[in-house]
mmCIF file of C-alpha atoms in Angstrom:
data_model
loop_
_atom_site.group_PDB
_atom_site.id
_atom_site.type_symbol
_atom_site.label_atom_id
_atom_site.label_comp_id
_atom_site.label_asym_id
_atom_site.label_seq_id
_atom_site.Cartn_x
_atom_site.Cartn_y
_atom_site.Cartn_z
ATOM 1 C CA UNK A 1 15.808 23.675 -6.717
ATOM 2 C CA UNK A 2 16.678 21.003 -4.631
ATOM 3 C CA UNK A 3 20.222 20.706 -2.818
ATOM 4 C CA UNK A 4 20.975 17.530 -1.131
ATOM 5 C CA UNK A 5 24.300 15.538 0.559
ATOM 6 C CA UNK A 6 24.330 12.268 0.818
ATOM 7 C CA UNK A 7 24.847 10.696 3.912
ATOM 8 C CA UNK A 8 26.497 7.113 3.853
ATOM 9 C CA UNK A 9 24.787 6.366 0.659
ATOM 10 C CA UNK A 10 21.179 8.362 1.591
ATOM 11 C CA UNK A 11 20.524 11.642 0.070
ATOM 12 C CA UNK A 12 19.210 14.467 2.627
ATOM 13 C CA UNK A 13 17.735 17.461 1.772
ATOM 14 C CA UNK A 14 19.369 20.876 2.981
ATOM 15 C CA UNK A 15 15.824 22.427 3.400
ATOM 16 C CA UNK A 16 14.336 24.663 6.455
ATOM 17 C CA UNK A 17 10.728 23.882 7.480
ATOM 18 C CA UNK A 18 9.582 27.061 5.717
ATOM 19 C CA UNK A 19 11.985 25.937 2.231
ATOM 20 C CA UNK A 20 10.693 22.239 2.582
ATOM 21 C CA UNK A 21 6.785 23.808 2.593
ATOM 22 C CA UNK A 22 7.312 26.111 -0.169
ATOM 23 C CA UNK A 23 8.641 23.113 -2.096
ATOM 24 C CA UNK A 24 6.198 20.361 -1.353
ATOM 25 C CA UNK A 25 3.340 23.404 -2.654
ATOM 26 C CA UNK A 26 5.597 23.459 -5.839
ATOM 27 C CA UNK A 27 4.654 20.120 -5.722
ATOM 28 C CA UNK A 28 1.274 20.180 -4.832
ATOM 29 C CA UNK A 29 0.503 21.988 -7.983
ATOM 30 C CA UNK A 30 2.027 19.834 -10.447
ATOM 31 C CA UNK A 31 -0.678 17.716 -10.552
ATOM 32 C CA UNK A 32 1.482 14.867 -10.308
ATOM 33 C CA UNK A 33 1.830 12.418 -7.490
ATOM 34 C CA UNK A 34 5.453 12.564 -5.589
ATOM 35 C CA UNK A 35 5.958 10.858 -2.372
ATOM 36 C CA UNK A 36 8.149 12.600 0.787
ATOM 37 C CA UNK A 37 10.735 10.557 2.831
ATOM 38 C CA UNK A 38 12.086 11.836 6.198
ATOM 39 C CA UNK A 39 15.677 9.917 7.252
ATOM 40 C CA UNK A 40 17.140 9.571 10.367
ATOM 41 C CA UNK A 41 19.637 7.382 11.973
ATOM 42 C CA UNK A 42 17.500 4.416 11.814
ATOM 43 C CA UNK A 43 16.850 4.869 8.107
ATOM 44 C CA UNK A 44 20.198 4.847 7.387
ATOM 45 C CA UNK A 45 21.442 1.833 9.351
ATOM 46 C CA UNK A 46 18.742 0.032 7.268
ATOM 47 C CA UNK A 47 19.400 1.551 4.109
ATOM 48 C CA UNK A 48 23.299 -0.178 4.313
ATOM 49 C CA UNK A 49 21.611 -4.139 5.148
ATOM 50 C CA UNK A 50 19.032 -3.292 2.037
ATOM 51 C CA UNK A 51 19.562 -2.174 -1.107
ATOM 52 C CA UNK A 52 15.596 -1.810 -1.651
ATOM 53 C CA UNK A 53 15.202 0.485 0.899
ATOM 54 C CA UNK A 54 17.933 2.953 -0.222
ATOM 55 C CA UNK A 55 16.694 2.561 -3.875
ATOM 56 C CA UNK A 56 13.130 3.959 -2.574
ATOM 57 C CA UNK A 57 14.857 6.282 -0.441
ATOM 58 C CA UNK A 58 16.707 8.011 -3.339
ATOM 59 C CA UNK A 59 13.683 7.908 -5.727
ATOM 60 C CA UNK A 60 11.908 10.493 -3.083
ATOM 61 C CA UNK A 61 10.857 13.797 -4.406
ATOM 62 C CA UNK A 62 11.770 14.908 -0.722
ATOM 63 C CA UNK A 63 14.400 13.643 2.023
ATOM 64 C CA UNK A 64 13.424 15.974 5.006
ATOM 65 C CA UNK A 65 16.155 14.851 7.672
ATOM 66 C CA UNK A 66 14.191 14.109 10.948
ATOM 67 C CA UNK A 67 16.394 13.355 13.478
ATOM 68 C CA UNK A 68 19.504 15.357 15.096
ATOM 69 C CA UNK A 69 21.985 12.331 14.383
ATOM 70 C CA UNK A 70 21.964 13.319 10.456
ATOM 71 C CA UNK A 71 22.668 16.937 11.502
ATOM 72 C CA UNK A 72 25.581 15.946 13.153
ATOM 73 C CA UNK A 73 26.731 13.150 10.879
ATOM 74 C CA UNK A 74 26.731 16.183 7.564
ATOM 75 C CA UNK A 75 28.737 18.819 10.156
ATOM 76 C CA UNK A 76 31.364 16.005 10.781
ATOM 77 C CA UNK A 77 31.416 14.633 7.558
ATOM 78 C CA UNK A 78 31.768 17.509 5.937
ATOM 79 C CA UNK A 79 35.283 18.687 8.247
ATOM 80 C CA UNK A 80 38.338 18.861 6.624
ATOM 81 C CA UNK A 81 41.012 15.893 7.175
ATOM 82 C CA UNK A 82 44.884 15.826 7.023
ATOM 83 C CA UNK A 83 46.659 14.234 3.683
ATOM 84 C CA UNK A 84 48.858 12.392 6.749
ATOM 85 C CA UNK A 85 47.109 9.279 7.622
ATOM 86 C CA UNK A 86 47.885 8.684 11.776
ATOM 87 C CA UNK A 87 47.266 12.249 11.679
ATOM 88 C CA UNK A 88 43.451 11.606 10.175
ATOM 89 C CA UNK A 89 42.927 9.170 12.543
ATOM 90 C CA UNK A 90 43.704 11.582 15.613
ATOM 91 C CA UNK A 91 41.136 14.343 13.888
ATOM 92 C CA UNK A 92 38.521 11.672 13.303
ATOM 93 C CA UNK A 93 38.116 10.905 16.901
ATOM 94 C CA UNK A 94 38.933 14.556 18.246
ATOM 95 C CA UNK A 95 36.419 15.901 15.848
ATOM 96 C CA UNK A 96 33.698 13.470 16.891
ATOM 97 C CA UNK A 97 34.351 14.350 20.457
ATOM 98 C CA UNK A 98 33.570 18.309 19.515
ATOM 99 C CA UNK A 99 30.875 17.398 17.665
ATOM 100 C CA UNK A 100 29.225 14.857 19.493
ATOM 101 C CA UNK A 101 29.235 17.069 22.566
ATOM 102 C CA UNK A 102 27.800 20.594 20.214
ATOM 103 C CA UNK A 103 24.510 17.950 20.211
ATOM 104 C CA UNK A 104 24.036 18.947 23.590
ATOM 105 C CA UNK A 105 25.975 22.064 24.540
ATOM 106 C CA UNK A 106 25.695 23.939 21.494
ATOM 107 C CA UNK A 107 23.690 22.730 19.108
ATOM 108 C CA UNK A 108 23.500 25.669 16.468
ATOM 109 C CA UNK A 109 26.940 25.196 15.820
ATOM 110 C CA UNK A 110 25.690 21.681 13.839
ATOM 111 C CA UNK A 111 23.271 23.824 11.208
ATOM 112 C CA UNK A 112 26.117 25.477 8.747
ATOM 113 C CA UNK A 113 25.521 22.169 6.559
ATOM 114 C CA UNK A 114 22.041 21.364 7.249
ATOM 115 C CA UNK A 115 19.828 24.033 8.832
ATOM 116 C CA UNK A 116 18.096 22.459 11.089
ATOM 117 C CA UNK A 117 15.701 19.360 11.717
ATOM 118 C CA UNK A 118 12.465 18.566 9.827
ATOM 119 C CA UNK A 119 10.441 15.991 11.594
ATOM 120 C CA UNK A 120 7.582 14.101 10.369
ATOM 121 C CA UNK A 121 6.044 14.695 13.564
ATOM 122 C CA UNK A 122 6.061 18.673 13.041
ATOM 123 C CA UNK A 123 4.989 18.330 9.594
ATOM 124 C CA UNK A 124 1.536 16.613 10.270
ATOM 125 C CA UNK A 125 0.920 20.017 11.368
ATOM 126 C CA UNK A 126 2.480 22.510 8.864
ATOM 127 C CA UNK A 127 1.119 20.590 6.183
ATOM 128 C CA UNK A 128 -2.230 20.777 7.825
ATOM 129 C CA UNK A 129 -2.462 24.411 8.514
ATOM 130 C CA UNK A 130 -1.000 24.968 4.146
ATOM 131 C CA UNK A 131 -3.610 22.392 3.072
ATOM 132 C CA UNK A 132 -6.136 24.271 5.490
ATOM 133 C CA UNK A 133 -5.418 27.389 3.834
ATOM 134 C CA UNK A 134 -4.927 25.953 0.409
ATOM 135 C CA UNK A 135 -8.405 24.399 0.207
ATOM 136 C CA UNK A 136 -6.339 21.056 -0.244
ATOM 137 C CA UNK A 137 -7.572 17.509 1.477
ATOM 138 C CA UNK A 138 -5.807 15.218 3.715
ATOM 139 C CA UNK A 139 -5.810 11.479 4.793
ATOM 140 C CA UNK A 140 -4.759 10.120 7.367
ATOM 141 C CA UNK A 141 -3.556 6.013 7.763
ATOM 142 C CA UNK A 142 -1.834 4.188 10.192
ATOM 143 C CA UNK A 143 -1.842 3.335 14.034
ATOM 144 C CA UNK A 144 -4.080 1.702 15.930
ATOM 145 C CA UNK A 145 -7.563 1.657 16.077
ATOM 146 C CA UNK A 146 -9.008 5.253 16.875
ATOM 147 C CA UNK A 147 -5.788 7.551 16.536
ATOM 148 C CA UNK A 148 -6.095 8.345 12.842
ATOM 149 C CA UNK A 149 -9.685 9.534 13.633
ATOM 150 C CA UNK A 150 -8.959 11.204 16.765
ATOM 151 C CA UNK A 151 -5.866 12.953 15.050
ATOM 152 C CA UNK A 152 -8.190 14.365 12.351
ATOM 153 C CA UNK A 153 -10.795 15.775 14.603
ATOM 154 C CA UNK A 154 -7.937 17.356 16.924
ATOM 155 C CA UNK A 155 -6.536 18.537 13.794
ATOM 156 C CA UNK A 156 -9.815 20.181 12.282
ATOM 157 C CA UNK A 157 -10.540 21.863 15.902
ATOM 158 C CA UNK A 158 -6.916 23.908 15.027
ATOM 159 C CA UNK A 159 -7.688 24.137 11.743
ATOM 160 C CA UNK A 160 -11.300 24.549 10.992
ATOM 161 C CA UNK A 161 -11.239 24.808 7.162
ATOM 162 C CA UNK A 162 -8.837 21.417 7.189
ATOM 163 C CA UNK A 163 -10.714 18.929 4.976
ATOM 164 C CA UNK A 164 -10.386 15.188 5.945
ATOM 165 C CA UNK A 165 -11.249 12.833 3.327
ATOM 166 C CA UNK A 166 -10.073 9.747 5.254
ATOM 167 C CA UNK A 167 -8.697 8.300 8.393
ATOM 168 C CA UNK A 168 -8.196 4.772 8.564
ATOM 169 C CA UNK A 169 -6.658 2.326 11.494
ATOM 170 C CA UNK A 170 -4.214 -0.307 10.818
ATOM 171 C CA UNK A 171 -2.757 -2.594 9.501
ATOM 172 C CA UNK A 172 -4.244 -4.623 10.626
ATOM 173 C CA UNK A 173 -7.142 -3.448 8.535
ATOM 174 C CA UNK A 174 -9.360 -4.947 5.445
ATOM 175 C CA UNK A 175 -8.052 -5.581 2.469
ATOM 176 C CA UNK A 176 -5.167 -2.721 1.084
ATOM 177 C CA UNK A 177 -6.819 -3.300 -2.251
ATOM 178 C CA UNK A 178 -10.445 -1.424 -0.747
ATOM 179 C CA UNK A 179 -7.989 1.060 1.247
ATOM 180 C CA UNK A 180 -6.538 2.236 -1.768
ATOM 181 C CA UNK A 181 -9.742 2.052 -3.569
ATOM 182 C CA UNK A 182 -11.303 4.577 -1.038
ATOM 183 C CA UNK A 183 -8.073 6.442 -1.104
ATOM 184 C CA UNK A 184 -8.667 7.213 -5.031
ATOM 185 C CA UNK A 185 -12.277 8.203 -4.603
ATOM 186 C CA UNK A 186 -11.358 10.418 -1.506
ATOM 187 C CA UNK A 187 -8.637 11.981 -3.845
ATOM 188 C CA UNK A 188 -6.734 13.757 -1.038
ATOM 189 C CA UNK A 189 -3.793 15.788 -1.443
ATOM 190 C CA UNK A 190 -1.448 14.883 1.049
ATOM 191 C CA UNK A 191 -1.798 10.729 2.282
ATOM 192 C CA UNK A 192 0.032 10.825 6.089
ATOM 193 C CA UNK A 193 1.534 7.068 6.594
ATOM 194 C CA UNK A 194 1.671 6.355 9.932
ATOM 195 C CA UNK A 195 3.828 3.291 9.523
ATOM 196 C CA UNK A 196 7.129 2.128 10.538
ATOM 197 C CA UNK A 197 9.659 2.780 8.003
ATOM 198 C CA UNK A 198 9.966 -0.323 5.958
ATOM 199 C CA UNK A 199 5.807 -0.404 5.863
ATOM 200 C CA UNK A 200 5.777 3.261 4.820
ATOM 201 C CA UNK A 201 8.595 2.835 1.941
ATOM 202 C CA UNK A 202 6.592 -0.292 0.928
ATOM 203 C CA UNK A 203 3.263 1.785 0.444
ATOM 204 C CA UNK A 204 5.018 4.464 -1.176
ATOM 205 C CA UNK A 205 6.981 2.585 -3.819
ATOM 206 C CA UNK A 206 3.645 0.505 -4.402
ATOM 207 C CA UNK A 207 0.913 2.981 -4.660
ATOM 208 C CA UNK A 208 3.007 6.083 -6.045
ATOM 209 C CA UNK A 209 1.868 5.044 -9.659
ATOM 210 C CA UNK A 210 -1.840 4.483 -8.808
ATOM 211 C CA UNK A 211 -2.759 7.819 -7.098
ATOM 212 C CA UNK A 212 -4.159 11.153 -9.036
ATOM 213 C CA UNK A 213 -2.080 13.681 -8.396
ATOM 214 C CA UNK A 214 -1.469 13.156 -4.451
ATOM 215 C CA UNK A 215 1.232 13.754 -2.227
ATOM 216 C CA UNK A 216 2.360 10.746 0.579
ATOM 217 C CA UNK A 217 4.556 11.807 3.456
ATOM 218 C CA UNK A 218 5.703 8.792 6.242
ATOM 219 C CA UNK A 219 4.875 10.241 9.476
ATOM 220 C CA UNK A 220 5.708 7.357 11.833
ATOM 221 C CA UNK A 221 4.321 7.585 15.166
ATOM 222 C CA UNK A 222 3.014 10.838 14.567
ATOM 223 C CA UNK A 223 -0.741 10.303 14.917
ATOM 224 C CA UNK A 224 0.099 8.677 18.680
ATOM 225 C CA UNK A 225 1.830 12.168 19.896
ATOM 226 C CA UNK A 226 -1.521 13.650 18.354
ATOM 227 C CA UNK A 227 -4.195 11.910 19.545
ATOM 228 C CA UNK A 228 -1.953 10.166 22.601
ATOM 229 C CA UNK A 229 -2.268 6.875 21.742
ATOM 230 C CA UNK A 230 0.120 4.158 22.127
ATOM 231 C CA UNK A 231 3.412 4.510 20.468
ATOM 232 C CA UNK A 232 3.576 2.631 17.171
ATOM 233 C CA UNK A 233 5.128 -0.880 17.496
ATOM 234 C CA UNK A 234 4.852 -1.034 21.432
ATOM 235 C CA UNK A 235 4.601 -4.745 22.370
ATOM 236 C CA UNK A 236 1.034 -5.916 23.537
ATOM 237 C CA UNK A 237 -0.062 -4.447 27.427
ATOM 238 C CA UNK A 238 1.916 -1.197 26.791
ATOM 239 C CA UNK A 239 -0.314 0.865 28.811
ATOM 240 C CA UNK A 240 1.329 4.924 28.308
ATOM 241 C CA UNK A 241 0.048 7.135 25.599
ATOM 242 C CA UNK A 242 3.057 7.925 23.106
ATOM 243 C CA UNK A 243 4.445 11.268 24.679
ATOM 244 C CA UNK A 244 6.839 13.266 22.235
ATOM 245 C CA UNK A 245 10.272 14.808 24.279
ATOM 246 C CA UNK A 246 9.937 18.177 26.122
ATOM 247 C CA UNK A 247 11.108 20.458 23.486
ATOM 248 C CA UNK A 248 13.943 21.568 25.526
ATOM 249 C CA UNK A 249 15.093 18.123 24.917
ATOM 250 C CA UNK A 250 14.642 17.570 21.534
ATOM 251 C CA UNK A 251 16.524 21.084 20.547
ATOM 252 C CA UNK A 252 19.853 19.240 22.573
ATOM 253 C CA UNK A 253 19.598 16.140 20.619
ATOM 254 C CA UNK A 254 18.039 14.202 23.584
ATOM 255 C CA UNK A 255 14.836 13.163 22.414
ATOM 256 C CA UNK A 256 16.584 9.357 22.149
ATOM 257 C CA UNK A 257 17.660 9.558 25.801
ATOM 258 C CA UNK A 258 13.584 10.287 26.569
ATOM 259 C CA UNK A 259 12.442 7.506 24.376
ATOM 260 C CA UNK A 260 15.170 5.050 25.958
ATOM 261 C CA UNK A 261 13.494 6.269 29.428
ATOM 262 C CA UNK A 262 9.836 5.939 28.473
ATOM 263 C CA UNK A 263 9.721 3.058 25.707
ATOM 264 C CA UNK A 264 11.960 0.216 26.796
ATOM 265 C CA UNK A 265 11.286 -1.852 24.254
ATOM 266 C CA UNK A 266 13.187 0.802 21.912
ATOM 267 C CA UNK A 267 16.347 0.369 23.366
ATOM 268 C CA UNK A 268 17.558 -2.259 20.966
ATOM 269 C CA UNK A 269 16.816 0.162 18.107
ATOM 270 C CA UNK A 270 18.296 3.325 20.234
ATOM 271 C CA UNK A 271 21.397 1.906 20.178
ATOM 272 C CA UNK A 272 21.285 0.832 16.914
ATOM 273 C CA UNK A 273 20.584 4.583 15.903
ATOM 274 C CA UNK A 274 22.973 6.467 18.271
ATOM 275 C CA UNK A 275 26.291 4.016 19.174
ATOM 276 C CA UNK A 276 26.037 2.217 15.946
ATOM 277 C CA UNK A 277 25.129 4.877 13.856
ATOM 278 C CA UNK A 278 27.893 7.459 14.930
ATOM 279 C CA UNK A 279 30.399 4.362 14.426
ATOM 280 C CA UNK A 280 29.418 4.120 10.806
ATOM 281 C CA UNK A 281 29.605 7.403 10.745
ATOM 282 C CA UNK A 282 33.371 7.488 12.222
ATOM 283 C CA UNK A 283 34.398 4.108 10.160
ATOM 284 C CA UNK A 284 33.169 5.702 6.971
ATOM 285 C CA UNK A 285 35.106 9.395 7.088
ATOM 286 C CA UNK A 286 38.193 7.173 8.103
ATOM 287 C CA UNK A 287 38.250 5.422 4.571
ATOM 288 C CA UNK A 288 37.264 8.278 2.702
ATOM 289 C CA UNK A 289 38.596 11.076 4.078
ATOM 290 C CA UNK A 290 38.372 13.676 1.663
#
C-alpha cells in the first residue's frame, strides 16, 4: 500500500529503498506496464510553471524522492505552527534555520516523515541485481553515444545473470518510432530513461500505453556516473567524465555544493533547486500554515 505527502502540489512516496523494491516487484508481476518517477527540487520548481508536468507526475505508479531538499521540505512542512499569525512568521524562519542546518549537521533528524533518499542513480543498480535474480530483462536509453552500452556491460560484469535486451544512445538517435519498435520486440522489464526530466516525463506519458507489461524508471544522468561519461546536458567541449559526490557528501545534503564545483554550467539550475526551492518552500507553509 502506498503512502504518499504531497509536496507543493507533487506527491512523494514515504518508501525505503528496500519498501520501494518490494513494491516495484509487486509491480513487476502484474503484468501490466506502470512507469516510476523520482522528484527532487528541480521537479518541483517545474511542476508549479507546468501543469503537464505535475499531471504526469501524479499519474506515476511510483514517486521515489531523489534528492535531500524533499526530505527536508516534508520535515518542515510537516512542523506544527502557532494559531497567532506574527508568531507563525517568527517559527517559519526559526524552523527553517534548524532544519536547514540538520541537512548538514544532523541529517537523521530529517527521516521521521520520509525515511530517507531514493535516487535514480542507486536504483540502476538495485533494480539490476532484483531483475538479475528475477530472471527479468533490462534496457537501457539515453546519453550519449557509448554510455548506455558501456553501462550494460559494467552492469552484467556485477551481475552476471543480468539480461540486456537493449542499450541505445541518444537522442539524438533514429527515428523514436524504430526505438520503440525494438523496445517491444526486446520486451524488457524495466526501460532505464536516461533523459532530463521533461524528456523522460514525455517518453513515459507517450509510450506507457504501447509497452507489454514493462516497467520505465527516469534515471537522469545515471548511465554517465556508470560508465563515466559526460554528464547529461553538459554544453559542447565539456571534457570531465560525470563524477557522482563522495558519499560522505551526499549523506549531508551536499551533493549540490559538488555539482556547483564540478559542473558550472549547473549553477543556474542549483540555485533554482536550493535558494528558490527552500523559498517556495518557506512562502508556501506561511499561507497555509496548518
Amino acid at each position: 500500500m502506498r503512502k504518499t505527502l504531497n509536496i507543493l502540489g507533487i506527491k512523494v512516496d514515504t518508501f525505503t529503498t528496500i519498501e520501494s523494491l518490494g513494491y516495484i516487484a509487486e509491480l513487476a508481476e502484474d503484468g501490466r506496464s506502470h512507469y516510476i518517477v523520482t522528484p527532487n527540487p528541480e521537479f518541483i520548481m517545474q511542476s508549479l510553471a507546468d501543469d503537464n508536468f505535475r499531471s504526469v507526475v501524479n499519474n506515476a505508479d511510483l514517486a521515489l524522492p531523489d534528492g535531500t531538499g524533499i526530505l527536508w521540505a516534508a520535515k518542515y512542512l510537516t512542523l506544527p505552527m502557532s494559531h497567532s499569525r506574527p508568531l507563525a512568521h517568527f517559527q517559519a524562519y526559526w524552523q527553517w534555520w534548524c532544519t536547514g542546518l540538520s541537512v548538514i549537521i544532523q541529517p537523521q533528524a530529517l527521516s521521521d516523515v520520509i525515511p530517507e533518499r531514493v535516487t535514480g542513480a542507486d536504483m540502476v543498480w538495485e533494480l539490476s541485481k532484483l531483475a538479475s535474480k528475477r530472471g527479468w530483462s533490462i534496457f537501457l536509453l539515453g546519453s550519449a553515444q557509448g554510455v548506455a552500452k558501456a553501462s550494460a556491460e559494467r552492469l552484467q560484469w556485477l551481475y552476471p545473470n543480468l539480461l540486456v535486451t537493449g542499450a541505445i544512445a541518444g537522442p539524438p538517435y533514429g527515428s523514436e518510432e524504430q526505438v520503440i519498435e525494438q523496445i517491444k520486440t526486446a520486451k524488457p522489464k524495466f526501460i532505464f530513461l536516461a533523459f532530463p526530466a521533461i524528456e523522460q516525463l514525455r517518453w513515459m506519458n507517450t509510450y506507457i500505453n504501447q509497452l507489454d507489461g514493462a516497467i520505465m524508471i527516469g534515471v537522469g544522468g545515471a548511465l554517465d556516473f556508470i560508465a563515466g561519461g559526460i554528464a547529461l546536458n553538459a554544453p559542447e567541449g565539456a571534457a570531465r567524465p560525470a563524477k557522482r559526490a563522495p558519499e560522505w557528501l551526499r549523506k549531508r545534503g551536499l551533493e549540490w555544493l559538488w555539482r556547483y564545483l564540478t559542473q558550472p554550467w549547473r549553477r543556474a539550475r542549483i540555485k533554482l533547486a536550493t535558494i528558490d526551492f527552500m523559498g517556495k518552500v518557506v512562502k508556501f507553509k506561511l499561507v497555509n500554515p496548518h
